[in-house]
Amino acid sequence: MDTTAVSSGTEGKTWGGGNQPMKASYGKMMMWFFIVSDALTFSGFLAAYGFSRFKFIDYWPIADEVFTHVPFLHGQELPMIYVAFMTFILIMSSVTMVLAVDAGHHMKKNKVILYMFLTIIGGLIFVGSQAWEWATFIKGDYGAIQTKGGNILQFVDNEGHRVALRDFATVEDKERVAHKETNGIWFMSEGTQPTYTMEEIITGLEANSDILVRTQTINEEGEKTVLSRTESLRQIKENGRLVVEGANLKVNEYGSPLFADFFFFITGFHGFHVFSGVVINIIIFFNVIIGTYERRKNYEMVEKVGLYWHFVDLVWVFVFTFFYLV
Amino acid sequence: MADAHKLEILRGLIKFKSNTTKIWGVLILLTIVTAVEVILGIYKPASLMAPFLGMKILNWIFIILTLVKAYYITWDFMHMRDETVWLRRLVVWTAVFLICYLLFILLQEGGYVESVYATEFVKRDF
């Protein structure tokens, strides 16, 4: 028996279906709702970063000293240049995306294809740059000593320039064998060992009288505090515990481990968004090529992925400010 | 819907002839703002390092410039300018209200913890 209601009597009424509240289609409005909720997720992360930073306001790493590297320009201190480049790439790919949407409104298929392609390339350059940024951050540069209390002690020369561990550590001719499950206690193992041992650092520091220790504490001039020579030696000998090179989720040669944790988490989450944005863009790109939207007679799908793509750009603007500038 | 783009930015100061030129115009604006941020970030003028409302003036400038960028990305790239007024309010007011609330709570608490570490004797359980 066919009991399906053929007519509900509500056609043409507000709740009768086929309506577009606020003149936005269902898909577009849902994309906006998703963006609002995702924006709240990201602001949760950034607010948590702010919380931790306010908590350790006088001990936080200075971003300008951490992100100073640019590919192919080794050994030069160029704070922010590379991130500025990444920001520009992302804004640029946002522009090509909005041009694709505009071309879609005018039903110009070939232009949509071109601009979508450029958007995808921009996204790939950005993700690649971020991978490079991560690799550089993880590898580290100067190395540092972690104290018993978990603080980071870095090294500078008399003029305040950073000195890397490799520049002064005395290398002894002995090999420290890493404890693996195969060569020691079967249920215990340890990770990669640092290049230098604590003893090598201490003898190296004693031999080089112009090297001083720099602590995490930010002084009134907004710079990290440099200790006197005697205090430097005392701190390293009494409190030094671990040689740290680079950064991971537990230790971080740049300062507070939380800084590295938030860096990995926030830029990682954003990078994942960019990556998924690229994947979605590629799907839509092929849909455009095979003419799906041409047959559908509107390119709203391009507009919807465009919204997502711009949102990724929008988030980066905030990550850029709160991680690299402020 | 598709063709009804509002083509003026900066409160009608600049009016573009077509949507495409508006996009390029907004790109130029965003690039200028980013360039200003980067230059300020590299040189850090000493005059802007003075504290103001709990933060350095420079940091306030960065935050305001970021909000400017966010405005133009949302309004022009995401076409918020062309949506109905209530869709705009629905999205912007909700997000802005909740984010401000969250920021207030967390930053207040962070500042409090810092002040206890710095000035009080209690080192745990506060």
Short mmCIF file of C-alpha atoms in Angstrom, two decimals:
data_model
loop_
_atom_site.label_atom_id
_atom_site.label_comp_id
_atom_site.label_asym_id
_atom_site.label_seq_id
_atom_site.Cartn_x
_atom_site.Cartn_y
_atom_site.Cartn_z
CA MET A 1 0.00 0.00 0.00
CA ASP A 2 1.45 3.33 -0.96
CA THR A 3 1.17 5.55 2.05
CA THR A 4 3.93 7.97 1.21
CA ALA A 5 2.61 11.45 1.60
CA VAL A 6 2.50 13.02 -1.81
CA SER A 7 1.59 16.44 -0.53
CA SER A 8 2.25 17.77 2.93
CA GLY A 9 0.25 20.90 2.41
CA THR A 10 3.21 23.02 3.41
CA GLU A 11 4.60 23.81 -0.03
CA GLY A 12 5.61 27.40 -0.35
CA LYS A 13 5.53 27.87 3.40
CA THR A 14 8.68 28.65 5.39
CA TRP A 15 9.18 25.12 6.65
CA GLY A 16 7.90 23.43 3.54
CA GLY A 17 11.30 22.49 2.18
CA GLY A 18 13.13 23.78 -0.83
CA ASN A 19 13.79 26.92 1.09
CA GLN A 20 17.11 28.65 1.48
CA PRO A 21 17.30 30.37 4.84
CA MET A 22 19.47 33.47 4.68
CA LYS A 23 19.75 32.94 0.93
CA ALA A 24 22.49 30.37 1.43
CA SER A 25 22.20 26.84 0.13
CA TYR A 26 22.30 23.94 2.56
CA GLY A 27 25.86 22.96 1.63
CA LYS A 28 27.21 26.45 1.93
CA MET A 29 25.58 27.09 5.28
CA MET A 30 26.85 23.79 6.65
CA MET A 31 30.33 24.70 5.47
CA TRP A 32 30.00 27.95 7.40
CA PHE A 33 28.87 26.07 10.51
CA PHE A 34 31.80 23.70 10.16
CA ILE A 35 34.15 26.66 9.81
CA VAL A 36 32.77 28.25 12.98
CA SER A 37 33.32 25.07 14.97
CA ASP A 38 36.76 24.53 13.50
CA ALA A 39 37.65 28.12 14.28
CA LEU A 40 36.71 27.40 17.89
CA THR A 41 39.02 24.35 17.89
CA PHE A 42 41.90 26.42 16.64
CA SER A 43 41.20 29.23 19.06
CA GLY A 44 41.17 26.61 21.82
CA PHE A 45 44.70 25.63 20.81
CA LEU A 46 45.91 29.17 20.50
CA ALA A 47 44.30 30.16 23.79
CA ALA A 48 46.01 27.18 25.46
CA TYR A 49 49.27 28.41 23.96
CA GLY A 50 48.50 31.83 25.39
CA PHE A 51 47.77 30.28 28.78
CA SER A 52 51.12 28.49 28.90
CA ARG A 53 52.94 31.51 27.65
CA PHE A 54 51.34 33.82 30.22
CA LYS A 55 52.18 31.25 32.86
CA PHE A 56 55.88 31.33 31.90
CA ILE A 57 55.90 34.84 30.52
CA ASP A 58 59.48 35.57 31.64
CA TYR A 59 60.94 32.25 30.50
CA TRP A 60 59.37 31.68 27.10
CA PRO A 61 61.62 31.22 24.04
CA ILE A 62 61.91 34.25 21.75
CA ALA A 63 60.49 33.13 18.40
CA ASP A 64 62.87 35.37 16.44
CA GLU A 65 65.80 33.36 17.79
CA VAL A 66 64.17 30.02 17.03
CA PHE A 67 62.95 30.42 13.46
CA THR A 68 65.89 32.05 11.74
CA HIS A 69 66.53 29.64 8.91
CA VAL A 70 65.84 29.96 5.21
CA PRO A 71 66.49 27.07 2.79
CA PHE A 72 69.74 27.33 0.79
CA LEU A 73 71.00 30.14 3.03
CA HIS A 74 72.98 28.25 5.62
CA GLY A 75 74.35 29.95 8.66
CA GLN A 76 72.52 33.22 8.13
CA GLU A 77 70.22 34.62 10.75
CA LEU A 78 67.11 35.66 8.88
CA PRO A 79 64.23 35.68 11.33
CA MET A 80 60.73 35.62 9.85
CA ILE A 81 61.73 35.79 6.20
CA TYR A 82 60.75 32.22 5.48
CA VAL A 83 57.49 32.36 7.43
CA ALA A 84 56.61 35.57 5.66
CA PHE A 85 57.21 33.74 2.39
CA MET A 86 54.94 30.89 3.55
CA THR A 87 52.25 33.38 4.53
CA PHE A 88 52.46 35.03 1.16
CA ILE A 89 52.22 31.67 -0.65
CA LEU A 90 49.08 30.82 1.29
CA ILE A 91 47.46 34.20 0.67
CA MET A 92 48.38 33.89 -2.98
CA SER A 93 46.74 30.47 -3.24
CA SER A 94 43.70 31.96 -1.53
CA VAL A 95 43.61 34.55 -4.30
CA THR A 96 43.77 31.95 -7.06
CA MET A 97 41.02 30.05 -5.24
CA VAL A 98 38.74 33.07 -5.13
CA LEU A 99 39.51 33.69 -8.81
CA ALA A 100 38.46 30.10 -9.51
CA VAL A 101 35.19 30.71 -7.66
CA ASP A 102 34.66 33.89 -9.65
CA ALA A 103 35.36 32.08 -12.92
CA GLY A 104 32.88 29.42 -11.80
CA HIS A 105 30.19 32.06 -11.37
CA HIS A 106 30.74 33.00 -14.99
CA MET A 107 30.76 29.32 -16.04
CA LYS A 108 34.25 29.56 -17.50
CA LYS A 109 35.42 26.00 -17.13
CA ASN A 110 38.97 26.42 -18.42
CA LYS A 111 39.67 29.33 -16.13
CA VAL A 112 38.36 27.36 -13.15
CA ILE A 113 40.71 24.51 -14.08
CA LEU A 114 43.71 26.84 -14.33
CA TYR A 115 43.05 28.63 -11.06
CA MET A 116 42.26 25.43 -9.15
CA PHE A 117 45.54 24.02 -10.43
CA LEU A 118 47.48 27.05 -9.21
CA THR A 119 45.72 26.80 -5.84
CA ILE A 120 46.78 23.18 -5.46
CA ILE A 121 50.38 24.06 -6.36
CA GLY A 122 50.36 26.85 -3.76
CA GLY A 123 49.03 24.46 -1.14
CA LEU A 124 51.72 21.91 -1.93
CA ILE A 125 54.46 24.54 -1.68
CA PHE A 126 53.09 25.56 1.70
CA VAL A 127 52.94 22.00 3.06
CA GLY A 128 56.46 21.37 1.76
CA SER A 129 57.71 24.53 3.44
CA GLN A 130 56.13 23.47 6.67
CA ALA A 131 57.79 20.05 6.45
CA TRP A 132 61.13 21.80 5.98
CA GLU A 133 60.39 24.09 8.92
CA TRP A 134 59.61 21.08 11.11
CA ALA A 135 62.75 19.24 9.98
CA THR A 136 64.90 22.25 10.80
CA PHE A 137 63.23 22.71 14.17
CA ILE A 138 63.61 19.03 15.09
CA LYS A 139 67.23 18.91 13.99
CA GLY A 140 68.12 21.99 16.00
CA ASP A 141 71.07 24.23 15.57
CA TYR A 142 73.21 25.12 18.55
CA GLY A 143 72.34 22.49 21.14
CA ALA A 144 71.89 23.16 24.84
CA ILE A 145 72.10 21.63 28.30
CA GLN A 146 69.05 20.70 30.31
CA THR A 147 69.30 21.07 34.07
CA LYS A 148 67.94 18.83 36.79
CA GLY A 149 65.00 21.19 37.12
CA GLY A 150 64.24 20.94 33.41
CA ASN A 151 65.56 24.39 32.46
CA ILE A 152 67.56 24.95 29.31
CA LEU A 153 71.04 26.48 29.41
CA GLN A 154 72.41 27.76 26.11
CA PHE A 155 75.90 29.02 25.27
CA VAL A 156 77.04 32.41 24.03
CA ASP A 157 80.38 34.10 23.50
CA ASN A 158 81.50 37.39 25.03
CA GLU A 159 79.54 39.45 22.54
CA GLY A 160 76.36 37.53 23.15
CA HIS A 161 76.38 35.53 19.92
CA ARG A 162 75.16 31.98 20.20
CA VAL A 163 77.79 29.24 20.28
CA ALA A 164 77.03 25.71 19.17
CA LEU A 165 78.08 22.70 21.23
CA ARG A 166 80.21 21.44 18.33
CA ASP A 167 82.30 24.61 18.50
CA PHE A 168 83.69 24.00 21.94
CA ALA A 169 83.00 20.47 23.20
CA THR A 170 86.14 18.37 23.53
CA VAL A 171 85.49 15.16 21.67
CA GLU A 172 86.82 12.14 23.46
CA ASP A 173 87.66 8.98 21.65
CA LYS A 174 85.11 6.68 23.08
CA GLU A 175 81.87 5.31 21.85
CA ARG A 176 78.79 5.31 23.98
CA VAL A 177 76.73 2.28 22.97
CA ALA A 178 73.01 2.92 22.92
CA HIS A 179 71.07 0.55 25.12
CA LYS A 180 68.87 -1.49 22.82
CA GLU A 181 66.60 -4.38 23.65
CA THR A 182 69.08 -6.67 21.89
CA ASN A 183 72.21 -5.71 23.82
CA GLY A 184 70.97 -5.09 27.34
CA ILE A 185 68.00 -5.75 29.52
CA TRP A 186 65.45 -7.19 27.13
CA PHE A 187 62.50 -4.99 28.13
CA MET A 188 64.42 -1.74 28.23
CA SER A 189 65.86 0.43 25.50
CA GLU A 190 66.86 4.02 24.91
CA GLY A 191 66.67 6.36 21.98
CA THR A 192 69.34 8.09 19.95
CA GLN A 193 72.19 9.44 22.05
CA PRO A 194 73.31 13.06 21.84
CA THR A 195 76.56 13.70 19.97
CA TYR A 196 78.35 14.81 23.13
CA THR A 197 78.36 13.67 26.73
CA MET A 198 78.05 15.96 29.73
CA GLU A 199 81.77 15.45 30.52
CA GLU A 200 82.80 16.56 27.06
CA ILE A 201 80.73 19.70 27.43
CA ILE A 202 82.18 20.47 30.87
CA THR A 203 85.82 20.01 29.81
CA GLY A 204 85.14 21.99 26.64
CA LEU A 205 83.58 24.80 28.63
CA GLU A 206 86.54 24.87 31.03
CA ALA A 207 89.00 25.01 28.13
CA ASN A 208 87.24 27.92 26.39
CA SER A 209 87.31 30.87 28.76
CA ASP A 210 85.18 33.16 26.59
CA ILE A 211 82.04 31.02 26.61
CA LEU A 212 79.17 31.93 28.89
CA VAL A 213 75.84 30.37 29.75
CA ARG A 214 72.56 31.95 28.79
CA THR A 215 69.47 31.06 30.81
CA GLN A 216 65.79 31.01 29.89
CA THR A 217 65.03 34.09 31.99
CA ILE A 218 64.12 37.18 29.97
CA ASN A 219 65.57 40.35 31.50
CA GLU A 220 64.19 43.86 31.45
CA GLU A 221 65.63 44.59 28.02
CA GLY A 222 63.62 41.67 26.64
CA GLU A 223 66.72 39.54 26.15
CA LYS A 224 67.79 36.26 27.70
CA THR A 225 69.98 36.61 30.80
CA VAL A 226 73.68 35.78 30.36
CA LEU A 227 75.49 34.48 33.44
CA SER A 228 79.00 35.41 34.57
CA ARG A 229 81.85 33.01 33.83
CA THR A 230 82.04 31.54 37.34
CA GLU A 231 78.29 31.22 37.58
CA SER A 232 78.22 29.62 34.11
CA LEU A 233 80.68 26.92 35.14
CA ARG A 234 78.89 26.34 38.43
CA GLN A 235 75.47 25.97 36.78
CA ILE A 236 76.71 23.50 34.19
CA LYS A 237 78.68 21.42 36.68
CA GLU A 238 76.12 21.34 39.46
CA ASN A 239 72.84 21.36 37.60
CA GLY A 240 73.61 20.18 34.07
CA ARG A 241 72.12 16.79 33.43
CA LEU A 242 71.37 16.22 29.77
CA VAL A 243 72.75 17.32 26.41
CA VAL A 244 69.86 18.43 24.21
CA GLU A 245 70.12 18.80 20.46
CA GLY A 246 67.06 19.87 18.54
CA ALA A 247 63.54 19.45 19.77
CA ASN A 248 60.98 16.75 20.31
CA LEU A 249 57.92 16.40 22.52
CA LYS A 250 60.00 15.90 25.68
CA VAL A 251 62.99 18.19 25.38
CA ASN A 252 63.66 21.30 23.39
CA GLU A 253 66.97 23.08 22.96
CA TYR A 254 65.23 26.40 22.39
CA GLY A 255 63.74 26.57 25.86
CA SER A 256 60.50 25.41 27.40
CA PRO A 257 59.40 21.96 26.11
CA LEU A 258 55.85 23.32 25.99
CA PHE A 259 56.94 25.65 23.21
CA ALA A 260 57.92 22.69 21.04
CA ASP A 261 54.77 20.78 22.00
CA PHE A 262 52.53 23.65 20.97
CA PHE A 263 54.57 24.24 17.84
CA PHE A 264 54.16 20.64 16.74
CA PHE A 265 50.53 20.50 17.73
CA ILE A 266 49.25 23.78 16.33
CA THR A 267 51.28 23.98 13.13
CA GLY A 268 50.78 20.24 12.73
CA PHE A 269 47.02 20.54 13.03
CA HIS A 270 47.05 23.45 10.64
CA GLY A 271 49.33 21.58 8.24
CA PHE A 272 46.92 18.67 8.35
CA HIS A 273 44.13 21.06 7.39
CA VAL A 274 46.19 22.35 4.48
CA PHE A 275 46.97 18.81 3.42
CA SER A 276 43.31 17.75 3.51
CA GLY A 277 42.44 21.00 1.74
CA VAL A 278 44.84 20.07 -1.04
CA VAL A 279 43.28 16.61 -1.29
CA ILE A 280 39.75 18.03 -1.45
CA ASN A 281 40.91 20.62 -3.99
CA ILE A 282 42.37 17.86 -6.16
CA ILE A 283 39.08 15.94 -6.06
CA ILE A 284 37.13 19.04 -7.06
CA PHE A 285 39.77 19.87 -9.68
CA PHE A 286 39.18 16.55 -11.42
CA ASN A 287 35.43 16.99 -11.09
CA VAL A 288 35.78 20.30 -12.89
CA ILE A 289 37.89 18.70 -15.62
CA ILE A 290 35.39 15.93 -16.30
CA GLY A 291 32.65 18.52 -16.44
CA THR A 292 30.54 17.55 -13.42
CA TYR A 293 29.70 21.14 -12.58
CA GLU A 294 29.28 22.13 -16.18
CA ARG A 295 26.47 19.57 -16.37
CA ARG A 296 25.12 20.64 -12.97
CA LYS A 297 25.06 24.19 -14.36
CA ASN A 298 26.62 25.69 -11.28
CA TYR A 299 30.02 25.71 -9.67
CA GLU A 300 28.85 25.97 -6.06
CA MET A 301 31.02 23.03 -5.07
CA VAL A 302 34.09 25.06 -6.01
CA GLU A 303 32.76 27.85 -3.83
CA LYS A 304 32.35 25.51 -0.87
CA VAL A 305 35.87 24.08 -1.02
CA GLY A 306 36.95 27.66 -1.58
CA LEU A 307 35.41 28.59 1.77
CA TYR A 308 37.39 25.82 3.46
CA TRP A 309 40.57 26.85 1.71
CA HIS A 310 40.20 30.49 2.75
CA PHE A 311 39.54 29.35 6.28
CA VAL A 312 42.88 27.53 6.31
CA ASP A 313 44.49 30.78 5.20
CA LEU A 314 42.58 32.68 7.88
CA VAL A 315 43.86 30.34 10.59
CA TRP A 316 47.42 30.68 9.33
CA VAL A 317 47.18 34.46 9.68
CA PHE A 318 46.53 33.94 13.39
CA VAL A 319 49.12 31.20 13.84
CA PHE A 320 51.66 33.47 12.14
CA THR A 321 50.90 36.29 14.53
CA PHE A 322 50.80 34.33 17.75
CA PHE A 323 53.68 31.97 17.05
CA TYR A 324 56.12 34.10 15.13
CA LEU A 325 55.36 37.74 15.78
CA VAL A 326 53.96 38.39 19.25
CA MET B 1 23.38 35.92 -5.87
CA ALA B 2 26.30 35.11 -8.07
CA ASP B 3 26.68 38.45 -9.72
CA ALA B 4 25.66 40.75 -6.91
CA HIS B 5 29.12 41.48 -5.55
CA LYS B 6 29.66 44.53 -3.45
CA LEU B 7 32.70 46.07 -4.97
CA GLU B 8 33.84 48.67 -2.52
CA ILE B 9 36.29 48.21 0.34
CA LEU B 10 37.51 50.53 3.11
CA ARG B 11 34.00 51.97 3.59
CA GLY B 12 33.68 52.99 -0.04
CA LEU B 13 37.07 54.65 -0.20
CA ILE B 14 38.12 52.32 -2.99
CA LYS B 15 35.56 51.02 -5.45
CA PHE B 16 36.55 48.39 -7.94
CA LYS B 17 35.17 47.93 -11.42
CA SER B 18 34.82 44.17 -11.28
CA ASN B 19 35.05 41.34 -8.78
CA THR B 20 38.38 40.23 -10.26
CA THR B 21 40.02 43.60 -9.79
CA LYS B 22 38.64 43.70 -6.25
CA ILE B 23 40.36 40.38 -5.51
CA TRP B 24 43.70 41.72 -6.71
CA GLY B 25 43.12 44.91 -4.74
CA VAL B 26 42.52 42.93 -1.58
CA LEU B 27 45.66 40.88 -2.28
CA ILE B 28 47.68 44.09 -2.47
CA LEU B 29 46.15 45.27 0.80
CA LEU B 30 46.91 41.98 2.56
CA THR B 31 50.45 41.95 1.20
CA ILE B 32 51.07 45.47 2.48
CA VAL B 33 49.74 44.57 5.93
CA THR B 34 51.89 41.41 6.07
CA ALA B 35 54.96 43.36 4.93
CA VAL B 36 54.37 45.94 7.67
CA GLU B 37 54.09 43.13 10.23
CA VAL B 38 57.29 41.46 9.07
CA ILE B 39 59.25 44.71 8.99
CA LEU B 40 58.05 45.66 12.47
CA GLY B 41 58.84 42.12 13.65
CA ILE B 42 62.40 42.23 12.33
CA TYR B 43 63.34 45.72 13.46
CA LYS B 44 61.21 45.93 16.62
CA PRO B 45 61.35 49.73 17.04
CA ALA B 46 62.26 50.58 20.63
CA SER B 47 59.51 53.19 20.82
CA LEU B 48 56.89 50.46 20.41
CA MET B 49 58.23 48.25 23.18
CA ALA B 50 56.54 50.24 25.96
CA PRO B 51 53.84 48.35 27.85
CA PHE B 52 50.25 49.30 27.18
CA LEU B 53 47.22 47.52 28.71
CA GLY B 54 49.32 44.57 29.84
CA MET B 55 51.19 44.05 26.58
CA LYS B 56 53.79 45.79 24.46
CA ILE B 57 52.36 48.32 22.01
CA LEU B 58 54.03 46.34 19.23
CA ASN B 59 52.05 43.24 20.15
CA TRP B 60 48.81 45.21 20.11
CA ILE B 61 49.72 46.48 16.64
CA PHE B 62 50.35 42.91 15.49
CA ILE B 63 47.00 41.74 16.85
CA ILE B 64 45.09 44.62 15.29
CA LEU B 65 46.78 44.09 11.92
CA THR B 66 45.93 40.39 12.15
CA LEU B 67 42.28 41.20 12.75
CA VAL B 68 42.38 43.55 9.75
CA LYS B 69 43.72 40.71 7.61
CA ALA B 70 41.13 38.31 9.01
CA TYR B 71 38.40 40.82 8.16
CA TYR B 72 39.42 41.11 4.52
CA ILE B 73 39.93 37.37 4.09
CA THR B 74 36.47 36.68 5.48
CA TRP B 75 34.66 39.58 3.87
CA ASP B 76 36.17 39.48 0.40
CA PHE B 77 37.71 36.04 -0.16
CA MET B 78 34.95 34.18 1.64
CA HIS B 79 32.30 36.55 0.21
CA MET B 80 30.91 37.43 3.62
CA ARG B 81 30.31 40.92 2.25
CA ASP B 82 27.74 39.47 -0.16
CA GLU B 83 25.88 37.25 2.29
CA THR B 84 22.71 38.28 4.07
CA VAL B 85 23.19 40.28 7.20
CA TRP B 86 21.95 37.49 9.48
CA LEU B 87 24.21 34.82 8.08
CA ARG B 88 27.06 37.21 8.73
CA ARG B 89 25.95 37.88 12.30
CA LEU B 90 25.31 34.20 12.93
CA VAL B 91 28.86 33.27 12.03
CA VAL B 92 30.79 36.28 13.25
CA TRP B 93 29.02 37.05 16.51
CA THR B 94 29.01 33.41 17.66
CA ALA B 95 32.69 32.91 16.95
CA VAL B 96 33.77 36.28 18.30
CA PHE B 97 31.79 35.92 21.52
CA LEU B 98 32.98 32.38 22.30
CA ILE B 99 36.59 33.10 21.39
CA CYS B 100 36.70 36.24 23.53
CA TYR B 101 35.24 34.31 26.44
CA LEU B 102 37.74 31.48 26.07
CA LEU B 103 40.66 33.86 25.72
CA PHE B 104 39.61 35.82 28.76
CA ILE B 105 39.38 32.72 30.96
CA LEU B 106 42.63 31.13 29.87
CA LEU B 107 44.76 34.25 29.77
CA GLN B 108 43.44 35.40 33.13
CA GLU B 109 44.26 32.04 34.66
CA GLY B 110 47.70 31.94 33.02
CA GLY B 111 48.50 35.38 34.39
CA TYR B 112 47.32 34.32 37.83
CA VAL B 113 49.50 31.19 37.87
CA GLU B 114 52.45 33.28 36.77
CA SER B 115 51.84 35.79 39.55
CA VAL B 116 51.73 33.02 42.14
CA TYR B 117 55.01 31.56 40.88
CA ALA B 118 56.60 34.98 40.83
CA THR B 119 55.42 36.56 44.07
CA GLU B 120 53.74 34.09 46.41
CA PHE B 121 55.16 31.33 48.54
CA VAL B 122 52.75 28.64 47.46
CA LYS B 123 54.45 26.40 44.93
CA ARG B 124 51.76 23.80 44.40
CA ASP B 125 48.07 23.28 45.04
CA PHE B 126 46.81 26.82 44.51
#
